[in-house]
XYZ file of C-alpha atoms in Angstrom:
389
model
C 19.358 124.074 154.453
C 21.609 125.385 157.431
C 22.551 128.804 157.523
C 25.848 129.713 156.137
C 26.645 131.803 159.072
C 26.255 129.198 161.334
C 29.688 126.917 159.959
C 32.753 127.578 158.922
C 33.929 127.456 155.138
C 36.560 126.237 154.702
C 37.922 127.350 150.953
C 41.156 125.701 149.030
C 43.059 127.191 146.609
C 45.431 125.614 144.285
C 46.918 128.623 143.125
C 50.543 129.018 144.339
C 49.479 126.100 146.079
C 48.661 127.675 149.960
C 45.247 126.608 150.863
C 43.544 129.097 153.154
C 40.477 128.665 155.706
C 37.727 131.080 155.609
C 36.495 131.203 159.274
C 33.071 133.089 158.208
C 31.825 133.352 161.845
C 34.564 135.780 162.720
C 35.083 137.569 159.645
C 38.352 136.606 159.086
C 40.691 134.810 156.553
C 43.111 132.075 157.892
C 46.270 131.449 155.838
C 47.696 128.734 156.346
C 51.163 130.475 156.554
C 50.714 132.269 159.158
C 50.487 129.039 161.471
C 53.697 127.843 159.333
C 51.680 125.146 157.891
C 49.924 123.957 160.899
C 46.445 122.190 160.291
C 44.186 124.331 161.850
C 40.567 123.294 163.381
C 37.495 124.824 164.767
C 37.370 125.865 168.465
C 35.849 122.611 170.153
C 33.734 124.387 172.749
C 31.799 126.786 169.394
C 28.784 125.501 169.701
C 27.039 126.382 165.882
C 23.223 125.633 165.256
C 23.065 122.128 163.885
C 20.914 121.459 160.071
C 18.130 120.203 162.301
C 17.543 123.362 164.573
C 17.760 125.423 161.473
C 15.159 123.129 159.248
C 12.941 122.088 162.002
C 12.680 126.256 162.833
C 13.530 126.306 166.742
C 12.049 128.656 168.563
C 13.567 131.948 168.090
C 14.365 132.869 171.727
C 16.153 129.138 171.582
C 17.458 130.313 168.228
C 19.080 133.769 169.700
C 20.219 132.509 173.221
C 22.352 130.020 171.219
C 23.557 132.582 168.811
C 24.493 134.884 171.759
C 26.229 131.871 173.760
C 28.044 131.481 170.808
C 28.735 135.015 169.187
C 30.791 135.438 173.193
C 32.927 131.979 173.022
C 33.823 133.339 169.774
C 35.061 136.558 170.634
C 36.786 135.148 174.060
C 38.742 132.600 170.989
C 38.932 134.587 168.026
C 41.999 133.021 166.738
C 41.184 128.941 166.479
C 43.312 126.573 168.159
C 46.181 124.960 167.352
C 46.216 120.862 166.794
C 46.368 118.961 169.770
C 49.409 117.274 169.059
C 51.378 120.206 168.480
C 54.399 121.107 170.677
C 54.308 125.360 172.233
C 54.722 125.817 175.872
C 53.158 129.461 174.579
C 50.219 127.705 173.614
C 49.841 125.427 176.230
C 50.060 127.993 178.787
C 47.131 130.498 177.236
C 45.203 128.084 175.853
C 45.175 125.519 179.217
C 46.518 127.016 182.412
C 44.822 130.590 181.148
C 48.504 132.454 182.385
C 49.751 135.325 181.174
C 53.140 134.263 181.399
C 55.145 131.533 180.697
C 57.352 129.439 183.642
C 60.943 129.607 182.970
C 60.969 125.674 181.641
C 58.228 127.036 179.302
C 60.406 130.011 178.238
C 63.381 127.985 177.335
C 61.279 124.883 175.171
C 59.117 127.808 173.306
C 62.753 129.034 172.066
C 63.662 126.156 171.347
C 60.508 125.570 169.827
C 60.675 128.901 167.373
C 64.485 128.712 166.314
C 63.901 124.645 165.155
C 60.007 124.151 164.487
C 59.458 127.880 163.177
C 62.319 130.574 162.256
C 65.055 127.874 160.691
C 61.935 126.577 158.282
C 61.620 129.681 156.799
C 62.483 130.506 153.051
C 65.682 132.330 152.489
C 64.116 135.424 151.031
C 61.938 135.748 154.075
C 64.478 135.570 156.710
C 66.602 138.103 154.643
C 63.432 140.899 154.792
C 63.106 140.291 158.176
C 66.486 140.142 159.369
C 66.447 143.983 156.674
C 63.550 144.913 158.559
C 65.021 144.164 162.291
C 68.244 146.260 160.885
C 66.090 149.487 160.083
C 64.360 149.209 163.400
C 67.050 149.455 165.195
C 68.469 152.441 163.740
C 65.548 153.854 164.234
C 65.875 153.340 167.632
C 69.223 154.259 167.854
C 68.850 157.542 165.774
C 65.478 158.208 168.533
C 68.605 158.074 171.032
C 71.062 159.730 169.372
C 69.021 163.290 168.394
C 66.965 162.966 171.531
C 69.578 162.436 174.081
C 72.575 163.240 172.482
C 71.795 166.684 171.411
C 71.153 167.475 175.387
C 74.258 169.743 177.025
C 74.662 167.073 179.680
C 75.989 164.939 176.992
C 79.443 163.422 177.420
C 80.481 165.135 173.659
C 79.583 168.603 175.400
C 83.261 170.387 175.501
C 82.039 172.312 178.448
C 82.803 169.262 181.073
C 81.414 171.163 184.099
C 77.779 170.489 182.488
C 78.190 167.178 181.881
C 76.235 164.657 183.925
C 76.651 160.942 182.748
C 74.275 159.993 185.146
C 71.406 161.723 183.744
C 72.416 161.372 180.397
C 72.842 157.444 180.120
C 69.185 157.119 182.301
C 67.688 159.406 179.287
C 69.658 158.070 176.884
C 68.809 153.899 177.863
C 65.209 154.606 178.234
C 64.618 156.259 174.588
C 65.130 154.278 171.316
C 66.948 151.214 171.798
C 63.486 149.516 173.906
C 61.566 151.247 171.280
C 62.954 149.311 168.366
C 63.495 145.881 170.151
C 59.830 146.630 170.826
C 59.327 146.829 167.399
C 61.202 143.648 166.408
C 59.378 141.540 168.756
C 55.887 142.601 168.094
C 55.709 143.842 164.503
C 58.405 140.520 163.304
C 61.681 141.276 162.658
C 64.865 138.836 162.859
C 67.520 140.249 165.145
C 70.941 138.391 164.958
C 71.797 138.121 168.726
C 68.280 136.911 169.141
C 68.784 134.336 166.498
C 72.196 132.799 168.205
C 69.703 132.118 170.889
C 67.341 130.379 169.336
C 69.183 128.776 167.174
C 71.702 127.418 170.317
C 68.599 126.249 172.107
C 67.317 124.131 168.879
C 70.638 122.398 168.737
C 70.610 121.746 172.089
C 67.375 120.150 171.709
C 68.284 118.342 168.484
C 65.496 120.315 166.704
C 68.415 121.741 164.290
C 71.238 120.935 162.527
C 74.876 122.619 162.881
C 74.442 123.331 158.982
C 71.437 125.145 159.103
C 72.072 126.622 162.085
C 75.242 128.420 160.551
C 73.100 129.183 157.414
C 69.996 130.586 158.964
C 72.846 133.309 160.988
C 74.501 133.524 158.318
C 71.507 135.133 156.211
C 70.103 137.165 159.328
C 73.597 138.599 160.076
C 73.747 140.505 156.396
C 70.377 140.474 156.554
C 70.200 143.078 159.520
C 73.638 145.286 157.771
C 71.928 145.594 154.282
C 68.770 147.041 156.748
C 71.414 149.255 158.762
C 73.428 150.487 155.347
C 70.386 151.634 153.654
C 69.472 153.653 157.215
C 72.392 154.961 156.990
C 71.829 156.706 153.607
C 68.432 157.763 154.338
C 69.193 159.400 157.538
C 72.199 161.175 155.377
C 69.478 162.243 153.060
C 66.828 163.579 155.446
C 69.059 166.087 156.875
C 68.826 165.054 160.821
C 72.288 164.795 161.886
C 73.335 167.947 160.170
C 73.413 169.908 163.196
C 73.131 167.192 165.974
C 76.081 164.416 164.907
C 78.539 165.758 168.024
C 77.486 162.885 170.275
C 77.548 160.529 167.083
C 81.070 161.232 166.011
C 82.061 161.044 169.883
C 80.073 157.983 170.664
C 81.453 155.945 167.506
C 85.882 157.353 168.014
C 84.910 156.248 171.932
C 84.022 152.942 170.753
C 86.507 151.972 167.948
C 89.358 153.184 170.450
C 88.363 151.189 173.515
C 90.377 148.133 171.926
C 89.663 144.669 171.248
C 89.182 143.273 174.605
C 87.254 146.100 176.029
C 84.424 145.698 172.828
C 85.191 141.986 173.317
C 83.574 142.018 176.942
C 80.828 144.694 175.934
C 79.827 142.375 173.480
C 79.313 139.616 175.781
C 77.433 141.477 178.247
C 75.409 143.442 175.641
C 74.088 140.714 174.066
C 73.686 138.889 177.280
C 70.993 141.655 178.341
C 69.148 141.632 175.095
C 68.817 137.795 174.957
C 67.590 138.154 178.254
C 65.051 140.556 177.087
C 63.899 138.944 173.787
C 63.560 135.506 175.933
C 61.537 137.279 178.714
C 59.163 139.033 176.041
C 58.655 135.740 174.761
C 57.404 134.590 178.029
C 54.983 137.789 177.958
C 51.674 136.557 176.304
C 50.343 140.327 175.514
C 51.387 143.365 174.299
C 51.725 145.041 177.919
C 53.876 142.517 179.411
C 56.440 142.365 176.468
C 56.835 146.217 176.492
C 57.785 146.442 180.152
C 60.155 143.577 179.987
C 62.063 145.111 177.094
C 62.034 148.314 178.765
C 63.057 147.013 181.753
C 66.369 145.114 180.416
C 66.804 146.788 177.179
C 67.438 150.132 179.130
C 69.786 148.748 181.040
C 71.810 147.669 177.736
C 71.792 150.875 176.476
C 72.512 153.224 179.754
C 75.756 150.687 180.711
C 77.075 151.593 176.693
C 77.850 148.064 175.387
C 78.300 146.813 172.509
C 76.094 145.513 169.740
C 77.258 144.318 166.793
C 74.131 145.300 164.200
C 74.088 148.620 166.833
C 77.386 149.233 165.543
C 76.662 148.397 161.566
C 74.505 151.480 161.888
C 76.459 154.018 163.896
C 79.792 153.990 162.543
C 79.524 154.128 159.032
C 77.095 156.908 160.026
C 79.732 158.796 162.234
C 82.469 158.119 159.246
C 80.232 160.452 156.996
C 80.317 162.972 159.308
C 83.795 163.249 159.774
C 84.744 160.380 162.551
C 88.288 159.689 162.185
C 88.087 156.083 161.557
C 88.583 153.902 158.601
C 87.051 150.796 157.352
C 90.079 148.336 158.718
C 89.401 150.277 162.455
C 85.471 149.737 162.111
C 85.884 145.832 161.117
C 88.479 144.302 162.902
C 87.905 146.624 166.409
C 84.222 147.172 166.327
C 82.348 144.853 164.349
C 84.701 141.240 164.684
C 84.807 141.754 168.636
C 81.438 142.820 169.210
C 80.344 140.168 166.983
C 82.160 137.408 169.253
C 81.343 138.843 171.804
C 77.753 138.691 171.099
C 77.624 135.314 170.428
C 79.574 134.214 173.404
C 76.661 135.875 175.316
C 73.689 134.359 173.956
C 74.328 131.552 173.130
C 76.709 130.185 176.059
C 75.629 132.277 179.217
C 71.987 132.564 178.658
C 70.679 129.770 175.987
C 73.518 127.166 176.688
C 72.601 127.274 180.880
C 69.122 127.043 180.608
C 69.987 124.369 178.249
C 71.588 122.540 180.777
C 69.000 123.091 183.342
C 65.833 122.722 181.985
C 66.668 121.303 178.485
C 66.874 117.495 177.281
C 71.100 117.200 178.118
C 70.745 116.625 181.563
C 68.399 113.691 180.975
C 70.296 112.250 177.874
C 73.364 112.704 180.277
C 71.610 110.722 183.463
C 70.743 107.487 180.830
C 74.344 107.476 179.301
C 75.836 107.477 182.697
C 72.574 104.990 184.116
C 74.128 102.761 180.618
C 77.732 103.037 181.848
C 77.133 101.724 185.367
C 75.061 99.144 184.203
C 77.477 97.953 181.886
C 79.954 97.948 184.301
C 78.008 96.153 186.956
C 77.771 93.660 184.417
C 81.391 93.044 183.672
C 81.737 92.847 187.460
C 79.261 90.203 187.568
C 80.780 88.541 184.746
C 84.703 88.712 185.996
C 83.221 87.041 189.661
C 81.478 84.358 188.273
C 84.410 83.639 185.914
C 86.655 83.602 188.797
């Protein structure tokens, strides 16, 4: 009888009907959600003791050499393999070219690959906790900022102007919090709306979504990430923080309300520009290092130029209004969160996912055959006019 060590069990469960794969050489339990329903299959190059060697008792130096070899392909492939036919430039990458990071082709069909094979597939009620998770993160983040570099006399809220220094303060002020929670987001899960326009933008371009559910799934992530901002809001309230250290945060949110429409319009569109830019760069990052320094590298930048986010702003304002910000609900919609919003969108989804659509998606191909079609059917007539005359 071969040794149950030596294969893997695989176990299925009717109950709530997810079947799961006991992989008892590593330890570990496969769901099969967490491939998103993905067959999965043993690493080809494992190499377990066949029923023979174990019956016919090999020798045990055979036995152990064998179990070594093996116990160290193991650990260099813990997690097993995806199917062969399945479509990840992520995958491909690691799992054949043995690279770190991903070629900017590769970026652009793994996003396209996540916001139509992956993120629009998922249930409602799990998109809505992560979009509520991605919206507490980033107040976390922004509260990090706020009572870490706000509460410093260089401040711009400081009435003493001859000790302000911008400079210093926005280089502080970028580099704590806001790379911290898009950190977060991108390693821990969490659904971030400007992320989402960009995925979603690059699965439409690729006909791996439709308009519908492309509205629906930002739709759902959009409140998703205020409900996670509102209930911040009332728990930062509650612990107390900002009871001595909301100067910056009643500045920072009047500032931004009074800049007008345009001005947040154009933040917007750079703001989300840079974080697109940083969520689609992490994604080309295959490990934890690589992610971190590419969100700290861009994220930064968002923060220390002082754009505008829209789900940055779901959290701030309605914080700053509780502590005495002279604005009212009509001044936080229509010239915060509407133009931000646009603004957002405009910058994912046409100046970063939209281009790389165009360069290294599927439109520039479908484009060359139409207009191959259209000269050929024109050549045609030609023909067809000369011989008739």
């Amino acid at each position: 009888m071969a040794s149950s060590r030596a294969k893997d069990k695989s176990l299925s469960r009717e109950g709530n009907g997810v079947s799961e794969v006991e992989a008892s050489n590593t330890g570990r339990v496969y769901h099969q959600e967490h491939f998103h329903g993905h067959k999965l299959y043993a690493h080809p190059t494992s190499t377990a003791l066949s029923d023979d060697e174990e019956e016919a008792g090999a020798g045990q130096v055979k036995k152990t050499e064998q179990r070594q070899r093996r116990h160290q392909e193991l650990s260099q492939n813990a997690m097993p393999k995806w199917p062969a036919n399945f479509k990840s430039a992520a995958f491909e990458s690691v799992s054949k070219k043995q690279s770190q990071i991903l070629s900017p082709p590769e970026i652009y069909a793994e996003i396209a690959h996540l916001g139509g094979g992956e993120k629009s597939k998922y249930d409602w009620y799990k998109l809505v906790m992560l979009a509520f998770l991605a919206g507490c993160y980033l107040s976390f983040g922004y509260s990090t900022a706020l009572l870490v570099s706000g509460t410093m006399k260089e401040a711009p809220s400081n009435p003493d102007k001859d000790e302000v220094n911008r400079g210093a303060f926005r280089v502080l002020f970028g580099l704590f919090g806001f790379p911290f929670a898009l950190t977060i987001i991108m390693i821990a899960g969490g659904e971030l709306w400007t992320s989402m326009v960009a995925y979603s933008t690059c699965a439409l371009w690729e006909g791996k979504l439709d308009v519908l559910t492309a509205v629906k799934v930002l739709f759902i992530v959009y409140f998703g990430n205020f409900a996670g901002c509102a209930m911040m809001v009332g728990l930062w309230i509650a612990s107390g923080s900002f009871d001595d250290n909301h100067d910056y945060l009643v500045f920072s949110a009047e500032k931004k309300v009074g800049a007008g429409w345009g001005s947040v319009f154009v933040k917007g569109i750079f703001a989300s520009w840079l974080i697109t830019l940083a969520v689609w760069q992490a994604n080309a990052a295959q490990d934890a290092v690589g992610k971190v320094v590419v969100i700290l590298l861009t994220k930064s930048a968002f923060a220390a130029l002082n754009l505008e986010h829209c789900v940055a702003n779901m959290f701030i304002i309605p914080l700053a209004i509780y502590f005495g910000a002279d604005i009212n609900a009509r001044q936080f919609v229509w010239f915060s969160l509407v133009p931000s919003t646009f603004g957002n969108y405009l910058g994912g989804a046409v100046f970063v996912a939209s281009f790389y659509a165009l360069i290294y998606g599927r439109t520039p191909v479908l484009c060359g055959h139409f207009l191959a079609q259209r000269l050929k059917l024109t050549q045609k007539r030609c023909a067809d006019a000369a011989h008739q005359t």
